[in-house]
Tab-separated table of C-alpha atoms and ligand atoms in Angstrom:
chain	number	residue	atom	x	y	z
A	5	UNK	CA	0.000	0.000	0.000
A	6	UNK	CA	1.027	3.613	-0.459
A	7	UNK	CA	1.264	5.304	2.897
A	8	UNK	CA	2.034	8.766	4.162
A	9	UNK	CA	3.036	9.435	7.770
A	10	UNK	CA	2.860	13.067	8.851
A	11	UNK	CA	5.067	13.893	11.846
A	12	UNK	CA	8.432	12.131	11.923
A	13	UNK	CA	9.102	11.946	15.675
A	14	UNK	CA	9.255	8.936	17.998
A	15	UNK	CA	5.923	7.544	16.807
A	16	UNK	CA	5.918	8.659	13.148
A	17	UNK	CA	9.465	7.605	12.343
A	18	UNK	CA	9.123	4.200	13.961
A	19	UNK	CA	5.656	3.585	12.495
A	20	UNK	CA	6.660	4.660	8.988
A	21	UNK	CA	9.829	2.587	9.075
A	22	UNK	CA	7.992	-0.506	10.275
A	23	UNK	CA	5.309	-0.125	7.579
A	24	UNK	CA	8.129	0.034	5.001
A	25	UNK	CA	9.708	-3.041	6.583
A	26	UNK	CA	6.364	-4.813	6.069
A	27	UNK	CA	6.664	-4.113	2.322
A	28	UNK	CA	4.688	-0.888	1.894
A	29	UNK	CA	5.724	2.268	0.052
A	30	UNK	CA	6.040	4.937	2.718
A	31	UNK	CA	6.672	8.685	2.688
A	32	UNK	CA	7.434	10.242	6.082
A	33	UNK	CA	6.696	13.967	6.150
A	34	UNK	CA	7.792	16.590	8.652
A	35	UNK	CA	7.678	20.369	8.619
A	36	UNK	CA	11.139	20.650	10.165
A	37	UNK	CA	13.358	20.746	7.065
A	38	UNK	CA	16.562	20.019	8.996
A	39	UNK	CA	15.085	16.803	10.367
A	40	UNK	CA	14.190	15.634	6.855
A	41	UNK	CA	17.599	16.624	5.423
A	42	UNK	CA	19.311	14.654	8.190
A	43	UNK	CA	17.049	11.653	7.663
A	44	UNK	CA	17.855	11.683	3.960
A	45	UNK	CA	21.501	11.475	5.064
A	46	UNK	CA	20.391	8.648	7.396
A	47	UNK	CA	21.060	10.726	10.489
A	48	UNK	CA	18.218	10.001	12.905
A	49	UNK	CA	16.691	12.755	15.075
A	50	UNK	CA	16.098	10.362	17.961
A	51	UNK	CA	17.768	7.423	19.645
A	52	UNK	CA	15.788	4.199	19.523
A	53	UNK	CA	17.430	0.753	19.704
A	54	UNK	CA	17.427	-1.024	16.314
A	55	UNK	CA	15.936	1.906	14.401
A	56	UNK	CA	19.078	3.103	12.602
A	57	UNK	CA	19.632	-0.147	10.706
A	58	UNK	CA	15.929	-0.517	9.871
A	59	UNK	CA	15.776	3.024	8.463
A	60	UNK	CA	18.982	2.500	6.474
A	61	UNK	CA	17.793	-0.770	4.941
A	62	UNK	CA	14.350	0.454	3.922
A	63	UNK	CA	15.679	3.793	2.698
A	64	UNK	CA	18.359	2.033	0.621
A	65	UNK	CA	15.779	-0.291	-0.857
A	66	UNK	CA	13.576	2.685	-1.825
A	67	UNK	CA	10.474	1.786	0.212
A	68	UNK	CA	11.009	4.552	2.784
A	69	UNK	CA	11.259	8.199	1.770
A	70	UNK	CA	11.550	11.414	3.792
A	71	UNK	CA	10.108	14.684	2.584
A	72	UNK	CA	8.801	18.115	3.535
A	73	UNK	CA	6.527	18.016	0.479
A	74	UNK	CA	3.157	17.211	2.035
A	75	UNK	CA	1.303	17.784	-1.237
A	76	UNK	CA	3.101	15.018	-3.152
A	77	UNK	CA	2.981	12.700	-0.152
A	78	UNK	CA	-0.794	13.116	0.312
A	79	UNK	CA	-1.453	12.707	-3.416
A	80	UNK	CA	0.680	9.550	-3.489
A	81	UNK	CA	-1.055	7.833	-0.553
A	82	UNK	CA	-4.221	5.907	0.092
A	83	UNK	CA	-3.708	5.922	3.864
A	84	UNK	CA	-2.442	8.980	5.740
A	85	UNK	CA	-1.290	8.695	9.358
A	86	UNK	CA	-1.317	11.758	11.598
A	87	UNK	CA	1.579	11.352	14.068
A	88	UNK	CA	2.207	14.896	15.291
A	89	UNK	CA	2.643	15.947	18.906
A	90	UNK	CA	-0.336	16.651	21.172
A	91	UNK	CA	1.125	18.367	24.243
A	92	UNK	CA	-1.013	19.513	27.144
A	93	UNK	CA	-1.503	23.070	28.299
A	94	UNK	CA	-1.365	24.132	31.973
A	95	UNK	CA	-5.079	23.391	32.354
A	96	UNK	CA	-4.505	19.856	31.096
A	97	UNK	CA	-6.342	20.562	27.863
A	98	UNK	CA	-4.695	18.931	24.857
A	99	UNK	CA	-3.161	21.291	22.332
A	100	UNK	CA	-4.552	20.024	19.041
A	101	UNK	CA	-3.114	22.799	16.879
A	102	UNK	CA	-0.657	20.468	15.077
A	103	UNK	CA	-3.425	17.907	14.399
A	104	UNK	CA	-5.687	20.681	13.076
A	105	UNK	CA	-2.911	22.053	10.860
A	106	UNK	CA	-2.294	18.598	9.391
A	107	UNK	CA	-6.023	18.019	8.804
A	108	UNK	CA	-6.136	21.278	6.789
A	109	UNK	CA	-3.047	20.227	4.869
A	110	UNK	CA	-4.616	16.873	3.971
A	111	UNK	CA	-7.862	18.583	2.891
A	112	UNK	CA	-5.959	20.963	0.657
A	113	UNK	CA	-3.983	18.277	-1.151
A	114	UNK	CA	-6.509	15.445	-1.428
A	115	UNK	CA	-6.810	14.129	-4.985
A	116	UNK	CA	-9.127	11.152	-4.384
A	117	UNK	CA	-10.406	8.814	-1.642
A	118	UNK	CA	-8.177	8.735	1.467
A	119	UNK	CA	-8.238	7.006	4.833
A	120	UNK	CA	-7.036	9.520	7.402
A	121	UNK	CA	-5.755	7.832	10.549
A	122	UNK	CA	-5.264	9.540	13.895
A	123	UNK	CA	-2.291	7.818	15.494
A	124	UNK	CA	-1.478	10.792	17.686
A	125	UNK	CA	-2.979	10.471	21.158
A	126	UNK	CA	-6.038	12.703	20.976
A	127	UNK	CA	-9.050	13.332	23.236
A	128	UNK	CA	-12.343	11.672	22.488
A	129	UNK	CA	-14.135	13.593	19.745
A	130	UNK	CA	-10.980	14.519	17.809
A	131	UNK	CA	-11.959	12.154	14.988
A	132	UNK	CA	-15.058	14.320	14.501
A	133	UNK	CA	-12.926	17.448	14.610
A	134	UNK	CA	-10.581	16.135	11.911
A	135	UNK	CA	-13.565	15.109	9.749
A	136	UNK	CA	-15.134	18.564	10.096
A	137	UNK	CA	-11.880	20.334	9.225
A	138	UNK	CA	-11.361	18.197	6.121
A	139	UNK	CA	-14.980	18.697	5.022
A	140	UNK	CA	-14.607	22.431	5.445
A	141	UNK	CA	-11.274	22.771	3.624
A	142	UNK	CA	-11.553	20.145	0.882
A	143	UNK	CA	-12.817	22.129	-2.097
A	144	UNK	CA	-13.066	19.200	-4.521
A	145	UNK	CA	-15.418	17.144	-2.337
A	146	UNK	CA	-13.288	13.989	-2.381
A	147	UNK	CA	-14.493	11.099	-0.226
A	148	UNK	CA	-12.519	10.131	2.879
A	149	UNK	CA	-12.821	8.301	6.198
A	150	UNK	CA	-11.310	9.189	9.555
A	151	UNK	CA	-10.070	6.318	11.696
A	152	UNK	CA	-8.537	6.169	15.166
A	153	UNK	CA	-5.557	3.834	15.515
A	154	UNK	CA	-3.868	4.720	18.819
A	155	UNK	CA	-0.238	3.800	19.284
A	156	UNK	CA	1.048	1.824	22.268
A	157	UNK	CA	4.768	1.588	21.491
A	158	UNK	CA	7.146	2.348	24.346
A	159	UNK	CA	10.175	4.540	23.827
A	160	UNK	CA	13.335	2.536	24.328
A	161	UNK	CA	11.750	-0.550	22.778
A	162	UNK	CA	9.649	1.113	20.100
A	163	UNK	CA	10.842	-0.930	17.119
A	164	UNK	CA	10.206	-4.200	18.889
A	165	UNK	CA	6.819	-2.978	20.107
A	166	UNK	CA	5.793	-1.826	16.616
A	167	UNK	CA	6.795	-5.175	15.109
A	168	UNK	CA	5.248	-7.185	17.961
A	169	UNK	CA	2.300	-5.159	19.276
A	170	UNK	CA	0.237	-6.642	22.105
A	171	UNK	CA	-2.930	-5.381	20.412
A	172	UNK	CA	-4.015	-3.294	17.444
A	173	UNK	CA	-6.976	-1.016	18.007
A	174	UNK	CA	-8.918	0.296	15.040
A	175	UNK	CA	-11.760	2.708	15.720
A	176	UNK	CA	-13.821	3.268	12.600
A	177	UNK	CA	-17.402	4.111	11.769
A	178	UNK	CA	-17.471	1.585	8.885
A	179	UNK	CA	-16.270	-2.028	9.230
A	180	UNK	CA	-15.043	-1.976	5.600
A	181	UNK	CA	-12.649	0.862	6.397
A	182	UNK	CA	-11.373	-0.900	9.521
A	183	UNK	CA	-10.711	-4.053	7.461
A	184	UNK	CA	-8.688	-2.063	4.924
A	185	UNK	CA	-6.493	-0.766	7.713
A	186	UNK	CA	-6.201	-4.223	9.258
A	187	UNK	CA	-4.698	-5.454	5.967
A	188	UNK	CA	-1.771	-3.201	6.689
A	189	UNK	CA	-1.154	-5.028	9.955
A	190	UNK	CA	-2.119	-8.480	8.716
A	191	UNK	CA	1.406	-9.918	8.839
A	192	UNK	CA	1.760	-9.040	12.532
A	193	UNK	CA	0.639	-11.615	15.067
A	194	UNK	CA	-1.494	-9.472	17.352
A	195	UNK	CA	-5.079	-9.371	18.562
A	196	UNK	CA	-6.977	-6.879	16.397
A	197	UNK	CA	-9.815	-5.036	18.074
A	198	UNK	CA	-12.307	-3.072	16.000
A	199	UNK	CA	-14.331	-0.436	17.827
A	200	UNK	CA	-16.108	2.817	17.102
A	201	UNK	CA	-13.913	5.915	16.939
A	202	UNK	CA	-14.794	7.249	20.412
A	203	UNK	CA	-13.967	3.960	22.133
A	204	UNK	CA	-10.592	3.728	20.400
A	205	UNK	CA	-9.757	7.268	21.469
A	206	UNK	CA	-10.658	6.486	25.085
A	207	UNK	CA	-8.749	3.171	25.116
A	208	UNK	CA	-5.427	4.984	24.733
A	209	UNK	CA	-6.055	7.416	27.604
A	210	UNK	CA	-7.549	4.766	29.864
A	211	UNK	CA	-4.505	2.521	29.268
A	212	UNK	CA	-1.914	5.173	30.090
A	213	UNK	CA	-3.894	6.489	33.055
A	214	UNK	CA	-4.218	2.986	34.471
A	215	UNK	CA	-0.459	2.401	34.224
A	216	UNK	CA	0.228	5.794	35.814
A	217	UNK	CA	-2.204	4.857	38.578
A	218	UNK	CA	-0.217	1.686	39.303
A	219	UNK	CA	2.965	3.738	39.681
A	220	UNK	CA	1.353	6.288	41.999
A	221	UNK	CA	-0.289	3.510	43.976
A	222	UNK	CA	2.994	1.778	44.718
A	223	UNK	CA	4.609	5.126	45.526
A	224	UNK	CA	1.911	5.771	48.119
A	225	UNK	CA	2.579	2.283	49.506
A	226	UNK	CA	6.313	3.155	49.579
A	227	UNK	CA	5.548	6.097	51.874
A	228	UNK	CA	3.620	3.769	54.152
A	229	UNK	CA	6.560	1.336	54.151
A	230	UNK	CA	8.850	4.160	55.265
A	231	UNK	CA	6.629	4.850	58.244
A	232	UNK	CA	6.870	1.305	59.584
A	233	UNK	CA	10.260	0.125	58.330
A	234	UNK	CA	8.919	-2.248	55.675
A	235	UNK	CA	10.438	-2.706	52.213
A	236	UNK	CA	8.363	-1.576	49.234
A	237	UNK	CA	10.281	-3.798	46.818
A	238	UNK	CA	9.253	-6.895	48.788
A	239	UNK	CA	5.709	-5.587	49.035
A	240	UNK	CA	5.509	-4.875	45.284
A	241	UNK	CA	6.871	-8.316	44.499
A	242	UNK	CA	4.349	-9.979	46.785
A	243	UNK	CA	1.455	-7.924	45.441
A	244	UNK	CA	2.447	-8.198	41.778
A	245	UNK	CA	2.654	-12.005	41.811
A	246	UNK	CA	-1.125	-12.026	41.840
A	247	UNK	CA	-1.835	-12.477	38.111
A	248	UNK	CA	-4.811	-10.150	38.425
A	249	UNK	CA	-2.377	-7.373	39.377
A	250	UNK	CA	0.945	-8.199	37.672
A	251	UNK	CA	4.462	-7.073	38.620
A	252	UNK	CA	4.871	-4.472	35.863
A	253	UNK	CA	4.563	-0.781	36.727
A	254	UNK	CA	4.954	-1.468	40.425
A	255	UNK	CA	8.367	0.189	40.616
A	256	UNK	CA	8.419	2.830	43.295
A	257	UNK	CA	10.761	5.779	43.140
A	258	UNK	CA	10.739	9.216	41.563
A	259	UNK	CA	7.481	8.572	39.703
A	260	UNK	CA	6.484	8.860	36.072
A	261	UNK	CA	7.626	11.495	33.587
A	262	UNK	CA	8.089	11.540	29.826
A	263	UNK	CA	6.005	12.873	27.006
A	264	UNK	CA	2.969	10.633	27.532
A	265	UNK	CA	1.862	9.655	31.050
A	266	UNK	CA	1.702	13.111	32.670
A	267	UNK	CA	-0.026	14.732	29.712
A	268	UNK	CA	-2.378	11.824	29.057
A	269	UNK	CA	-3.563	11.636	32.667
A	270	UNK	CA	-4.087	15.419	32.670
A	271	UNK	CA	-5.942	15.232	29.377
A	272	UNK	CA	-8.308	12.489	30.563
A	273	UNK	CA	-8.946	14.474	33.723
A	274	UNK	CA	-9.668	17.572	31.640
A	275	UNK	CA	-11.976	15.700	29.257
A	276	UNK	CA	-13.843	14.166	32.205
A	277	UNK	CA	-14.253	17.597	33.778
A	278	UNK	CA	-15.631	19.012	30.545
A	279	UNK	CA	-18.176	16.199	30.475
A	280	UNK	CA	-19.171	16.965	34.083
A	281	UNK	CA	-17.464	13.957	35.669
A	282	UNK	CA	-15.105	14.565	38.580
A	283	UNK	CA	-12.391	11.929	38.053
A	284	UNK	CA	-10.865	12.416	41.529
A	285	UNK	CA	-8.853	9.221	41.286
A	286	UNK	CA	-6.741	10.784	38.525
A	287	UNK	CA	-6.204	13.936	40.596
A	288	UNK	CA	-4.670	11.738	43.309
A	289	UNK	CA	-2.520	9.934	40.737
A	290	UNK	CA	-1.042	13.271	39.656
A	291	UNK	CA	-0.696	14.651	43.190
A	292	UNK	CA	1.214	11.615	44.401
A	293	UNK	CA	3.454	11.762	41.350
A	294	UNK	CA	4.142	15.472	41.710
A	295	UNK	CA	5.317	14.964	45.301
A	296	UNK	CA	7.997	12.393	44.495
A	297	UNK	CA	10.861	14.706	43.539
A	298	UNK	CA	10.321	16.770	46.666
A	299	UNK	CA	10.415	13.635	48.790
A	300	UNK	CA	13.687	12.619	47.151
A	301	UNK	CA	15.401	16.003	47.394
A	302	UNK	CA	14.238	16.315	51.028
A	303	UNK	CA	16.267	13.189	51.791
A	304	UNK	CA	19.286	14.820	50.191
A	305	UNK	CA	18.695	18.062	52.109
A	306	UNK	CA	18.403	16.257	55.399
A	307	UNK	CA	21.748	14.546	54.798
A	308	UNK	CA	23.393	17.677	53.366
A	309	UNK	CA	21.684	20.631	55.097
A	310	UNK	CA	24.133	23.031	53.483
A	311	UNK	CA	24.347	22.113	49.809
A	312	UNK	CA	26.482	25.040	48.793
A	313	UNK	CA	29.538	23.691	46.994
A	314	UNK	CA	28.521	20.055	47.483
A	315	UNK	CA	29.104	17.946	44.365
A	316	UNK	CA	26.463	15.442	43.292
A	317	UNK	CA	27.027	12.783	40.637
A	318	UNK	CA	23.774	12.330	38.704
A	319	UNK	CA	23.491	9.017	36.895
A	320	UNK	CA	20.767	9.026	34.239
A	321	UNK	CA	19.063	12.040	32.675
A	322	UNK	CA	16.523	10.650	30.190
A	323	UNK	CA	12.985	10.226	31.495
A	324	UNK	CA	13.501	6.462	31.377
A	325	UNK	CA	16.210	4.016	30.243
A	326	UNK	CA	17.014	3.273	26.570
A	327	UNK	CA	15.851	6.619	25.238
A	328	UNK	CA	17.296	10.099	24.752
A	329	UNK	CA	13.921	11.714	25.450
A	330	UNK	CA	14.186	14.470	28.057
A	331	UNK	CA	10.537	15.554	27.964
A	332	UNK	CA	9.239	15.854	31.533
A	333	UNK	CA	12.322	13.992	32.801
A	334	UNK	CA	12.591	13.808	36.598
A	335	UNK	CA	16.318	14.599	36.310
A	336	UNK	CA	15.476	18.183	35.318
A	337	UNK	CA	13.325	18.760	38.413
A	338	UNK	CA	15.854	17.151	40.749
A	339	UNK	CA	18.864	18.960	39.293
A	340	UNK	CA	17.178	22.384	39.200
A	341	UNK	CA	16.190	21.971	42.832
A	342	UNK	CA	19.749	21.088	43.863
A	343	UNK	CA	21.256	23.889	41.770
A	344	UNK	CA	19.027	26.352	43.631
A	345	UNK	CA	20.662	25.166	46.859
A	346	UNK	CA	24.112	25.928	45.413
A	347	UNK	CA	25.106	22.337	44.561
A	348	UNK	CA	27.494	21.377	41.759
A	349	UNK	CA	26.227	18.681	39.380
A	350	UNK	CA	28.351	16.203	37.437
A	351	UNK	CA	26.077	14.125	35.209
A	352	UNK	CA	26.273	11.129	32.930
A	353	UNK	CA	23.686	9.474	30.698
A	354	UNK	CA	24.543	6.865	28.037
A	355	UNK	CA	22.585	8.625	25.241
A	356	UNK	CA	20.572	11.609	26.491
A	357	UNK	CA	23.378	14.120	27.136
A	358	UNK	CA	23.061	16.009	23.810
A	359	UNK	CA	19.322	16.451	24.420
A	360	UNK	CA	19.919	17.267	28.107
A	361	UNK	CA	22.378	20.057	27.279
A	362	UNK	CA	19.493	22.062	25.796
A	363	UNK	CA	17.488	22.010	29.051
A	364	UNK	CA	20.330	21.760	31.592
A	365	UNK	CA	23.093	23.970	30.189
A	366	UNK	CA	24.891	24.814	33.437
A	367	UNK	CA	25.974	21.394	34.698
A	368	UNK	CA	29.098	19.360	33.962
A	369	UNK	CA	28.660	16.439	31.574
A	370	UNK	CA	31.011	13.481	32.013
A	371	UNK	CA	32.141	10.731	29.655
A	372	UNK	CA	31.395	7.885	32.067
A	373	UNK	CA	29.555	7.187	35.307
A	374	UNK	CA	32.944	6.694	36.983
A	375	UNK	CA	34.095	10.148	35.913
A	376	UNK	CA	30.848	11.686	37.221
A	377	UNK	CA	31.345	10.093	40.641
A	378	UNK	CA	34.977	11.167	40.962
A	379	UNK	CA	35.222	13.501	43.981
A	380	UNK	CA	31.428	13.550	44.491
A	381	UNK	CA	29.755	13.983	47.871
A	382	UNK	CA	26.973	11.641	46.806
A	383	UNK	CA	25.776	9.516	43.897
A	384	UNK	CA	22.192	10.178	42.735
A	385	UNK	CA	20.627	7.404	40.658
A	386	UNK	CA	17.880	9.050	38.589
A	387	UNK	CA	17.329	6.816	35.533
A	388	UNK	CA	17.634	3.069	35.917
A	389	UNK	CA	19.833	2.265	32.911
A	390	UNK	CA	20.934	-1.361	33.195
A	391	UNK	CA	24.610	-0.411	32.968
A	392	UNK	CA	24.292	1.504	36.256
A	393	UNK	CA	23.301	-1.693	37.984
A	394	UNK	CA	26.515	-3.306	36.756
A	395	UNK	CA	28.876	-0.543	37.937
A	396	UNK	CA	31.875	-1.456	40.080
A	397	UNK	CA	30.722	0.432	43.161
A	398	UNK	CA	33.766	-0.596	45.174
A	399	UNK	CA	35.918	1.236	42.647
A	400	UNK	CA	33.533	4.192	42.648
A	401	UNK	CA	33.623	4.381	46.445
A	402	UNK	CA	37.411	4.861	46.391
A	403	UNK	CA	37.066	8.004	44.263
A	404	UNK	CA	34.089	9.637	46.034
A	405	UNK	CA	34.478	12.249	48.747
A	406	UNK	CA	31.611	10.667	50.701
A	407	UNK	CA	30.294	7.170	49.982
A	408	UNK	CA	26.599	8.114	49.848
A	409	UNK	CA	23.939	6.823	47.447
A	410	UNK	CA	20.501	8.338	46.880
A	411	UNK	CA	18.626	5.764	44.826
A	412	UNK	CA	15.722	7.474	43.029
A	413	UNK	CA	14.643	4.252	41.306
A	414	UNK	CA	15.222	1.706	44.063
A	415	UNK	CA	17.609	-0.066	41.706
A	416	UNK	CA	20.247	-1.120	44.203
A	417	UNK	CA	20.079	-3.571	47.061
A	418	UNK	CA	20.344	-1.405	50.219
A	419	UNK	CA	21.859	-4.120	52.398
A	420	UNK	CA	24.571	-4.903	49.869
A	421	UNK	CA	25.413	-1.240	49.371
A	422	UNK	CA	25.683	-0.759	53.119
A	423	UNK	CA	27.945	-3.776	53.378
A	424	UNK	CA	30.193	-2.099	50.781
A	425	UNK	CA	30.410	0.871	53.145
A	426	UNK	CA	27.899	3.206	51.526
A	427	UNK	CA	25.248	5.245	53.265
A	428	UNK	CA	22.173	4.250	51.266
A	429	UNK	CA	18.957	6.255	50.846
A	430	UNK	CA	16.076	4.761	48.842
A	431	UNK	CA	12.352	5.462	48.745
A	432	UNK	CA	10.376	3.060	50.907
A	433	UNK	CA	13.348	0.699	51.362
A	434	UNK	CA	14.190	-1.226	54.478
A	435	UNK	CA	17.840	-0.675	55.516
A	436	UNK	CA	17.715	2.762	53.959
A	437	UNK	CA	19.640	5.092	56.277
A	438	UNK	CA	16.630	7.265	57.081
A	439	UNK	CA	14.241	4.381	57.806
A	440	UNK	CA	13.062	3.583	61.353
A	441	UNK	CA	14.578	0.516	62.994
A	442	UNK	CA	11.127	-1.046	63.450
A	443	UNK	CA	10.466	-4.174	61.430
A	444	UNK	CA	14.151	-5.078	61.291
B	503	NAD	P1	7.390	14.037	18.552
B	503	NAD	O1	7.380	15.415	19.074
B	503	NAD	O2	8.583	13.186	18.742
B	503	NAD	O3	7.101	14.077	16.981
B	503	NAD	C1	6.137	14.895	16.391
B	503	NAD	C2	6.659	15.318	15.020
B	503	NAD	O4	5.615	16.012	14.331
B	503	NAD	C3	7.845	16.295	15.094
B	503	NAD	O5	8.908	15.784	14.318
B	503	NAD	C4	7.292	17.586	14.503
B	503	NAD	O6	8.274	18.334	13.816
B	503	NAD	C5	6.214	17.056	13.571
B	503	NAD	N1	5.171	18.027	13.219
B	503	NAD	C6	4.505	18.871	14.017
B	503	NAD	N2	3.613	19.600	13.296
B	503	NAD	C7	3.727	19.192	12.010
B	503	NAD	C8	3.086	19.565	10.784
B	503	NAD	N3	2.157	20.510	10.776
B	503	NAD	N4	3.473	18.940	9.661
B	503	NAD	C9	4.407	17.989	9.686
B	503	NAD	N5	5.051	17.596	10.806
B	503	NAD	C10	4.720	18.192	11.949
B	503	NAD	O7	6.106	13.336	19.163
B	503	NAD	P2	5.889	11.772	19.446
B	503	NAD	O8	6.514	11.406	20.723
B	503	NAD	O9	6.227	10.998	18.218
B	503	NAD	O10	4.315	11.732	19.687
B	503	NAD	C11	3.403	11.911	18.627
B	503	NAD	C12	2.020	11.514	19.129
B	503	NAD	O11	2.013	10.120	19.454
B	503	NAD	C13	1.567	12.250	20.383
B	503	NAD	O12	0.186	12.440	20.327
B	503	NAD	C14	1.912	11.273	21.491
B	503	NAD	O13	1.099	11.451	22.632
B	503	NAD	C15	1.615	9.943	20.816
B	503	NAD	N6	2.353	8.805	21.357
B	503	NAD	C16	3.656	8.948	21.719
B	503	NAD	C17	4.350	7.839	22.203
B	503	NAD	C18	5.791	7.974	22.622
B	503	NAD	O14	6.285	7.066	23.294
B	503	NAD	N7	6.497	9.032	22.250
B	503	NAD	C19	3.708	6.602	22.312
B	503	NAD	C20	2.382	6.494	21.904
B	503	NAD	C21	1.711	7.605	21.438
C-alpha cells in the first residue's frame, strides 16, 4: 500500500519505518526541514534501539522516503497517518493545533479517496474534529474516512513494540474501512480489536492512566513502608505475583515522567471535567506523582543541610532508560532543585546528554559514570539504565568524597550497598539510612 506518515518523531518515524519493513511504500513527512535533510543522510533525530539499521535498509531499498513536500505525499497515498505531537496546556487541555494544521493540509492536497488515521494520542471527539476540518477545507469534495488507531509503542523498545504489538486497536465508523487498515497489519501476530472511533480514542487514555495509577499507587505504599520500616520492593513483588495485578509498573521511586503519562492523565482528567465527571482518582494519581521529587530532594537536604559547593554525581538524565527523550524527565526537576541550593552537578547518561544540554546547560557532563562520581559527595541514581546496575561500586567508592547513594529508582540492594560501606537512601526501602529501625 502507499502510505504517508505526517510527523516524523518517535511515533511517526518508527511507524513509517515498520510499515516500510512490512513491504509498503512509505513517505514520512515533517515540517522541520533540517530533520528531513538529516534523515535523507540517514542521520536520525532520535535514539531508539534497532531503528538506525531498519531506516537505512528500507531507505536504501527505496520503500522509505523522507520529505517536507506534504502535497506530493498526500497525493501519493491511500492511507495517511497523523503522528504529530499533542502536548497539554497548563489546564490539562490537549493542544490540538498540530493535528488541526495537518487536517487542513490533507484537505488541501486530497486528490481522491483517502483514509485519514489519527495515530497521535487525541481526546475523544478529535476524529469528529478532523472530519469537520477536512470537510470544510476540501474544495473538490473527495471522499474520505477518519479512523482512530492509537499507538502503544514504548520509547526505548519502540521498534520491537511496533513489530510485535500486544494489540491493534482500530476505531472506525465503517467495518469496511477498519478491514482495509487491518490489511496493513495483517502480517503481525497481534489481537486486532475493532471499535467505534470514540472507544478507540478512550482506550489509549484509559490505558496510560491505568499504568500511571499503578505507579502512583505503589509510591503511596512506599511512603507507608517508610513509616513502619517495611520494604516496598518486597511488598511490590508480593502484590504483583497475583496475576490479576501483575508485577509491571509497580516500581516505586521518583514517579512517572516523559512525554505521555503526565499529559495523558491530565488530558483524561480535563476531558472528564468538561463532560461533568469529577475523576478524583486521577487527581490523586497526579498529586502523588508530583510529590515524588520533593520527597527525594528532602532526603538529600536532610543529609546535606548546606548544599552550597557540594558535588552530586547524577546518573541518568533521560525520562527512562534506553531513550534520549528528556521531555518531563525527573532529572530536570531534581537537578534544578539542587542547583538552587548551590550544589554542583556532574552528570552522565549513556545517550541523552546532547538532548539534556538544551534544558540543563549549566551542569558538567562526564564521559562515564565513573568520571561523574569522581570527587562527588553523593551519587544520585535518577534513571535506571541497566549499565548503572553493573557498575563497580567498590571502585567508585574509592574516588568519592563521601560514599553516599541516593537511589531514586530503588535499583540497588540497600543491604549490599551498606555492606560495601555506603550510606544508602532509597524510597520506601528497608535498611535505607533514614528508615526507622522497626520491622528489622
Ligand atoms: P514528537 O514530538 O517526537 O514528533 C512529532 C513530530 O511532528 C515532530 O517531528 C514535529 O516536527 C512534527 N510536526 C509537528 N507539526 C507538524 C506539521 N504541521 N506537519 C508535519 N510535521 C509536523 O512526538 P511523538 O513522541 O512521536 O508523539 C506523537 C504523538 O504520538 C503524540 O500524540 C503522542 O502522545 C503519541 N504517542 C507517543 C508515544 C511515545 O512514546 N512518544 C507513544 C504512543 C503515542
